[in-house]
Amino acid sequence: MRTHFKKALLLLLFIICSIPEMFSQASPEFSFSRNHVIIKGIDDSNKVPKIYRGHLLEEEITKTRTAILGKTIQEKGRIRFTPFVPFNWEQDYTIVYNRTYTYFHLKIPDDYQFISVKGVYPSADEVPANLLKWYVQFSKPINETAIYDHIHFLNRSGDTIPRAVLDFTNALISEDSKLLTVWIEPGRQKRDLIPNQELGPVFEEGKTYTLVISGIKDQAGVQMKDHFTKQFQVAKADRQQPDIHSWKITPPKRNTQLQLIIDCKESLDYGSTIESMQIVDSNNNLIEGNWQFSNKESTLSFNPLKKWNKESYTVFFNPKLEDLAGNNLDRLFDRKVGELSSSVVSEYSLNFKVQ
Amino acid sequence: MKTLLVIIISLLLSITSISANETSPLKVGFTAGNPEVTSINAITFGPEGILFIGDSKSAQVVAIDLSAHAKTDNSKVRIDKLDQQIADMLGAAIDQIQITDMVVNPENNNIYISVMHGSGNPLLLRVENNALKTVALDNVSFTKSEITDPVSNEAKDRRGRQLRRWAVADIKYTNGKVLLSGLSNKEFASTFRSIDFPFNKKQNYGSLEIYHAAHGKYETHAPIKTFLTADISGVTHIVAAYTCTPLVVFPMSDVKPGEHTKGRTIAELGSGNSPLDIVEVKSDNAHYLLISNSNRPLMRLDFDDLESFKASLTEPVTIKGAAVGVDYVNMPFVNVQQLDAYDKGFVMIQRESSGNLALKHGSSWWLSK
């Protein structure tokens, strides 16, 4: 009797000891982040999880349903899945592992910095009717997919202007993916092209329009919270080339690090201008420093990294520096036949003395 | 006698094995590894299964040896909900993915699709039995060349920032040269460059100017949207389609480094329209150019008409929306987003009227005379 009792006790002990193991086999532990799914507490790491987009039921996972691409690393007692691109915030996912279905959804953090428009160029409230480009500065890198679908111009009645923006397949974006170039349909802005004849220019002199930027996502797939709008008035078309000789230079004082200021008399194109000047001293040494725009992109200022210690300096301007209508130092955007410039690049420079 | 025979056979066998192991002259510079492709803007096949990738973000052209993919039959290819399938593969929303190009390797009929994810990650896919398979880009046989930027080289600011961004719009290979057309984010113009292949240090670039037929008084700068090289009347030409729709031809020999080259406008394809892709297709008795468009159906131009059209359009088009110049036929395929020749027919990615984005074949019936 005592032997039977002992045997029963041993069996009970064995069962109790086996429970955690049985439990662990039945319920592996999952943890999720944007970059990984980790499965712990498993005894057979040869089973590979499959992860799907969406909250899917068993019958929805058919042969044609594609699992998410990624790398699975199998280690002792755990599996780590790294998706090819990070998982999205606020998106449902389904993990199928060992014939069990597990779901996860990553909530966007409370302190998430949503993408926003920091500024647009031209920043002026009045632009020429033949304006060619806008630049949009975003707070963080953008999702470039079909980016131009998110940029519209409205007229005073609130109607969207058709065919206002030139739609490129690949976004024209700066290297840091934060400054977007938007071309106003050149076929409409350029005189006598068919779109110009049929639809007229995008913007009409004397009228008011609103630039609307909405629904743009950041690279993590999170959409901007608020629309960005900017109202502007349209002035007469600008058919004059920028002329650097009409610009006014205010030279800094010698042995100071004060700014050099150039009054350009008109708003210039942000993208083609801001990085298109160089200053050299009389010995042809390049002066290091930073260029900035102010006064609605009509004033250029240069902050040197060192003091001005020479008597005379020269500012060189890139011939492709443009005004708002795409007229550059070499040519008008819209010019008559026969005025095609030669391939020889002219040199544009202004001298100034420091006293 | 027996010994002599054995020696001869051995010699023959060794010669055969040498030639089998010999690297093709085009692939001499190829190494195995990761070419670090950071974007895929446009792709094209050269000879011997070499895929050329235009990678704007890394400012490079990468040549990858994909000849190991076996010959296949995609003549009945059909993949529905292509965008959804790719989004599923990446666990992303559909508006986070963009199909940037689609090409067929003419030597083995494999179809490749390049994709960019909104996070900036590129992906190359291959079609296998109407399913999408990934082509790993981190361990391949490759060679690459930097795309030197004429503008940024002449003026980089002191903090080393790239001043102008040059985005590859299209890429083609012809007779030992990789040709690229590109867009600048700062100027409304097209830079066209030619890079020798196998790659060396030599790169030529110039701009291709056009006379806009619709434009009675003014010359124009405009970016090339898509182009190809084709033999017209025995001379290699660049056939370029511009964003404002004219179709322009330039003899290759006229394109000189650093110079503007003026082309001959041979067709206006209708205003309000932007060409998306242009390919050359040959069937038994016909030779055509196919052009897909943003706002017009797929167009078919006969090479006979192209060769016999000697004029250059210089007069304004007076009828609104009219297309003038070389004749073409509108084909019953609208919203064709990607296009390539396939054997004697073609394959395309088309947004169908139901909204379905389909990869499908276009029968050679449409191309027979």
PDB file of N, CA, C and O in Angstrom, chain A residues 14-46:
ATOM      1  N   PHE A  14       5.886  14.212 -10.990  1.00  0.00           N
ATOM      2  CA  PHE A  14       6.328  14.248 -12.383  1.00  0.00           C
ATOM      3  C   PHE A  14       5.385  15.131 -13.225  1.00  0.00           C
ATOM      4  O   PHE A  14       5.817  15.971 -14.009  1.00  0.00           O
ATOM      5  N   ILE A  15       4.063  14.913 -12.950  1.00  0.00           N
ATOM      6  CA  ILE A  15       3.064  15.696 -13.712  1.00  0.00           C
ATOM      7  C   ILE A  15       3.216  17.182 -13.390  1.00  0.00           C
ATOM      8  O   ILE A  15       3.239  18.040 -14.280  1.00  0.00           O
ATOM      9  N   ILE A  16       3.370  17.501 -12.105  1.00  0.00           N
ATOM     10  CA  ILE A  16       3.483  18.911 -11.698  1.00  0.00           C
ATOM     11  C   ILE A  16       4.721  19.543 -12.342  1.00  0.00           C
ATOM     12  O   ILE A  16       4.679  20.659 -12.860  1.00  0.00           O
ATOM     13  N   CYS A  17       5.832  18.757 -12.316  1.00  0.00           N
ATOM     14  CA  CYS A  17       7.073  19.289 -12.901  1.00  0.00           C
ATOM     15  C   CYS A  17       6.947  19.480 -14.415  1.00  0.00           C
ATOM     16  O   CYS A  17       7.594  20.344 -15.007  1.00  0.00           O
ATOM     17  N   SER A  18       6.134  18.636 -15.026  1.00  0.00           N
ATOM     18  CA  SER A  18       6.009  18.702 -16.493  1.00  0.00           C
ATOM     19  C   SER A  18       5.109  19.839 -16.962  1.00  0.00           C
ATOM     20  O   SER A  18       5.177  20.251 -18.118  1.00  0.00           O
ATOM     21  N   ILE A  19       4.268  20.342 -16.047  1.00  0.00           N
ATOM     22  CA  ILE A  19       3.282  21.358 -16.472  1.00  0.00           C
ATOM     23  C   ILE A  19       3.947  22.588 -17.125  1.00  0.00           C
ATOM     24  O   ILE A  19       3.562  22.980 -18.236  1.00  0.00           O
ATOM     25  N   PRO A  20       4.996  23.190 -16.479  1.00  0.00           N
ATOM     26  CA  PRO A  20       5.573  24.379 -17.128  1.00  0.00           C
ATOM     27  C   PRO A  20       6.088  24.074 -18.526  1.00  0.00           C
ATOM     28  O   PRO A  20       5.933  24.868 -19.447  1.00  0.00           O
ATOM     29  N   GLU A  21       6.699  22.889 -18.654  1.00  0.00           N
ATOM     30  CA  GLU A  21       7.248  22.530 -19.967  1.00  0.00           C
ATOM     31  C   GLU A  21       6.140  22.395 -21.010  1.00  0.00           C
ATOM     32  O   GLU A  21       6.221  22.933 -22.120  1.00  0.00           O
ATOM     33  N   MET A  22       5.054  21.685 -20.581  1.00  0.00           N
ATOM     34  CA  MET A  22       3.916  21.510 -21.492  1.00  0.00           C
ATOM     35  C   MET A  22       3.328  22.864 -21.867  1.00  0.00           C
ATOM     36  O   MET A  22       3.014  23.152 -23.010  1.00  0.00           O
ATOM     37  N   PHE A  23       3.277  23.725 -20.810  1.00  0.00           N
ATOM     38  CA  PHE A  23       2.671  25.044 -21.014  1.00  0.00           C
ATOM     39  C   PHE A  23       3.519  25.879 -21.986  1.00  0.00           C
ATOM     40  O   PHE A  23       3.032  26.530 -22.890  1.00  0.00           O
ATOM     41  N   SER A  24       4.866  25.758 -21.746  1.00  0.00           N
ATOM     42  CA  SER A  24       5.749  26.556 -22.606  1.00  0.00           C
ATOM     43  C   SER A  24       5.662  26.089 -24.047  1.00  0.00           C
ATOM     44  O   SER A  24       5.761  26.883 -24.964  1.00  0.00           O
ATOM     45  N   GLN A  25       5.478  24.821 -24.288  1.00  0.00           N
ATOM     46  CA  GLN A  25       5.368  24.328 -25.657  1.00  0.00           C
ATOM     47  C   GLN A  25       4.096  24.839 -26.318  1.00  0.00           C
ATOM     48  O   GLN A  25       4.087  25.195 -27.479  1.00  0.00           O
ATOM     49  N   ALA A  26       3.050  24.939 -25.515  1.00  0.00           N
ATOM     50  CA  ALA A  26       1.771  25.352 -26.075  1.00  0.00           C
ATOM     51  C   ALA A  26       1.718  26.864 -26.286  1.00  0.00           C
ATOM     52  O   ALA A  26       1.030  27.331 -27.167  1.00  0.00           O
ATOM     53  N   SER A  27       2.444  27.628 -25.480  1.00  0.00           N
ATOM     54  CA  SER A  27       2.327  29.081 -25.552  1.00  0.00           C
ATOM     55  C   SER A  27       3.680  29.761 -25.664  1.00  0.00           C
ATOM     56  O   SER A  27       4.228  30.198 -24.663  1.00  0.00           O
ATOM     57  N   PRO A  28       4.223  29.805 -26.858  1.00  0.00           N
ATOM     58  CA  PRO A  28       5.469  30.557 -27.006  1.00  0.00           C
ATOM     59  C   PRO A  28       5.221  32.038 -26.724  1.00  0.00           C
ATOM     60  O   PRO A  28       4.100  32.528 -26.880  1.00  0.00           O
ATOM     61  N   GLU A  29       6.257  32.715 -26.302  1.00  0.00           N
ATOM     62  CA  GLU A  29       6.115  34.149 -25.979  1.00  0.00           C
ATOM     63  C   GLU A  29       6.493  34.977 -27.202  1.00  0.00           C
ATOM     64  O   GLU A  29       7.534  34.750 -27.810  1.00  0.00           O
ATOM     65  N   PHE A  30       5.658  35.956 -27.510  1.00  0.00           N
ATOM     66  CA  PHE A  30       5.918  36.834 -28.664  1.00  0.00           C
ATOM     67  C   PHE A  30       6.259  38.234 -28.166  1.00  0.00           C
ATOM     68  O   PHE A  30       5.635  38.719 -27.218  1.00  0.00           O
ATOM     69  N   SER A  31       7.210  38.856 -28.783  1.00  0.00           N
ATOM     70  CA  SER A  31       7.403  40.293 -28.538  1.00  0.00           C
ATOM     71  C   SER A  31       7.598  40.969 -29.895  1.00  0.00           C
ATOM     72  O   SER A  31       8.117  40.367 -30.844  1.00  0.00           O
ATOM     73  N   PHE A  32       7.134  42.212 -29.958  1.00  0.00           N
ATOM     74  CA  PHE A  32       7.093  42.899 -31.262  1.00  0.00           C
ATOM     75  C   PHE A  32       7.703  44.294 -31.157  1.00  0.00           C
ATOM     76  O   PHE A  32       7.540  44.971 -30.151  1.00  0.00           O
ATOM     77  N   SER A  33       8.367  44.694 -32.202  1.00  0.00           N
ATOM     78  CA  SER A  33       8.782  46.093 -32.328  1.00  0.00           C
ATOM     79  C   SER A  33       8.725  46.397 -33.817  1.00  0.00           C
ATOM     80  O   SER A  33       8.382  45.517 -34.614  1.00  0.00           O
ATOM     81  N   ARG A  34       9.076  47.626 -34.222  1.00  0.00           N
ATOM     82  CA  ARG A  34       9.011  47.949 -35.647  1.00  0.00           C
ATOM     83  C   ARG A  34      10.018  47.112 -36.439  1.00  0.00           C
ATOM     84  O   ARG A  34       9.821  46.850 -37.611  1.00  0.00           O
ATOM     85  N   ASN A  35      11.090  46.716 -35.761  1.00  0.00           N
ATOM     86  CA  ASN A  35      12.161  46.043 -36.485  1.00  0.00           C
ATOM     87  C   ASN A  35      12.234  44.535 -36.287  1.00  0.00           C
ATOM     88  O   ASN A  35      12.993  43.868 -37.000  1.00  0.00           O
ATOM     89  N   HIS A  36      11.513  44.016 -35.296  1.00  0.00           N
ATOM     90  CA  HIS A  36      11.618  42.583 -35.038  1.00  0.00           C
ATOM     91  C   HIS A  36      10.308  41.998 -34.548  1.00  0.00           C
ATOM     92  O   HIS A  36       9.528  42.682 -33.889  1.00  0.00           O
ATOM     93  N   VAL A  37      10.165  40.697 -34.818  1.00  0.00           N
ATOM     94  CA  VAL A  37       9.232  39.875 -34.046  1.00  0.00           C
ATOM     95  C   VAL A  37      10.100  38.802 -33.411  1.00  0.00           C
ATOM     96  O   VAL A  37      10.884  38.134 -34.108  1.00  0.00           O
ATOM     97  N   ILE A  38      10.033  38.667 -32.092  1.00  0.00           N
ATOM     98  CA  ILE A  38      10.844  37.657 -31.409  1.00  0.00           C
ATOM     99  C   ILE A  38       9.910  36.633 -30.774  1.00  0.00           C
ATOM    100  O   ILE A  38       8.921  37.006 -30.120  1.00  0.00           O
ATOM    101  N   ILE A  39      10.194  35.379 -31.028  1.00  0.00           N
ATOM    102  CA  ILE A  39       9.397  34.295 -30.440  1.00  0.00           C
ATOM    103  C   ILE A  39      10.319  33.525 -29.501  1.00  0.00           C
ATOM    104  O   ILE A  39      11.359  33.008 -29.925  1.00  0.00           O
ATOM    105  N   LYS A  40       9.935  33.506 -28.216  1.00  0.00           N
ATOM    106  CA  LYS A  40      10.762  32.818 -27.206  1.00  0.00           C
ATOM    107  C   LYS A  40       9.994  31.635 -26.643  1.00  0.00           C
ATOM    108  O   LYS A  40       8.794  31.487 -26.882  1.00  0.00           O
ATOM    109  N   GLY A  41      10.698  30.858 -25.847  1.00  0.00           N
ATOM    110  CA  GLY A  41      10.055  29.758 -25.129  1.00  0.00           C
ATOM    111  C   GLY A  41       9.579  28.663 -26.070  1.00  0.00           C
ATOM    112  O   GLY A  41       8.464  28.163 -25.948  1.00  0.00           O
ATOM    113  N   ILE A  42      10.398  28.339 -27.034  1.00  0.00           N
ATOM    114  CA  ILE A  42      10.003  27.293 -27.983  1.00  0.00           C
ATOM    115  C   ILE A  42      11.029  26.171 -27.913  1.00  0.00           C
ATOM    116  O   ILE A  42      12.197  26.406 -27.608  1.00  0.00           O
ATOM    117  N   ASP A  43      10.588  24.962 -28.181  1.00  0.00           N
ATOM    118  CA  ASP A  43      11.540  23.859 -28.114  1.00  0.00           C
ATOM    119  C   ASP A  43      12.050  23.469 -29.495  1.00  0.00           C
ATOM    120  O   ASP A  43      13.081  22.853 -29.637  1.00  0.00           O
ATOM    121  N   ASP A  44      11.326  23.889 -30.515  1.00  0.00           N
ATOM    122  CA  ASP A  44      11.737  23.519 -31.871  1.00  0.00           C
ATOM    123  C   ASP A  44      11.890  24.790 -32.702  1.00  0.00           C
ATOM    124  O   ASP A  44      10.911  25.341 -33.205  1.00  0.00           O
ATOM    125  N   SER A  45      13.121  25.257 -32.803  1.00  0.00           N
ATOM    126  CA  SER A  45      13.318  26.519 -33.522  1.00  0.00           C
ATOM    127  C   SER A  45      13.396  26.317 -35.030  1.00  0.00           C
ATOM    128  O   SER A  45      13.699  27.231 -35.772  1.00  0.00           O
ATOM    129  N   ASN A  46      13.127  25.103 -35.497  1.00  0.00           N
ATOM    130  CA  ASN A  46      13.142  24.881 -36.939  1.00  0.00           C
ATOM    131  C   ASN A  46      11.848  25.317 -37.616  1.00  0.00           C
ATOM    132  O   ASN A  46      11.786  25.445 -38.825  1.00  0.00           O
TER     133      ASN A  46
END
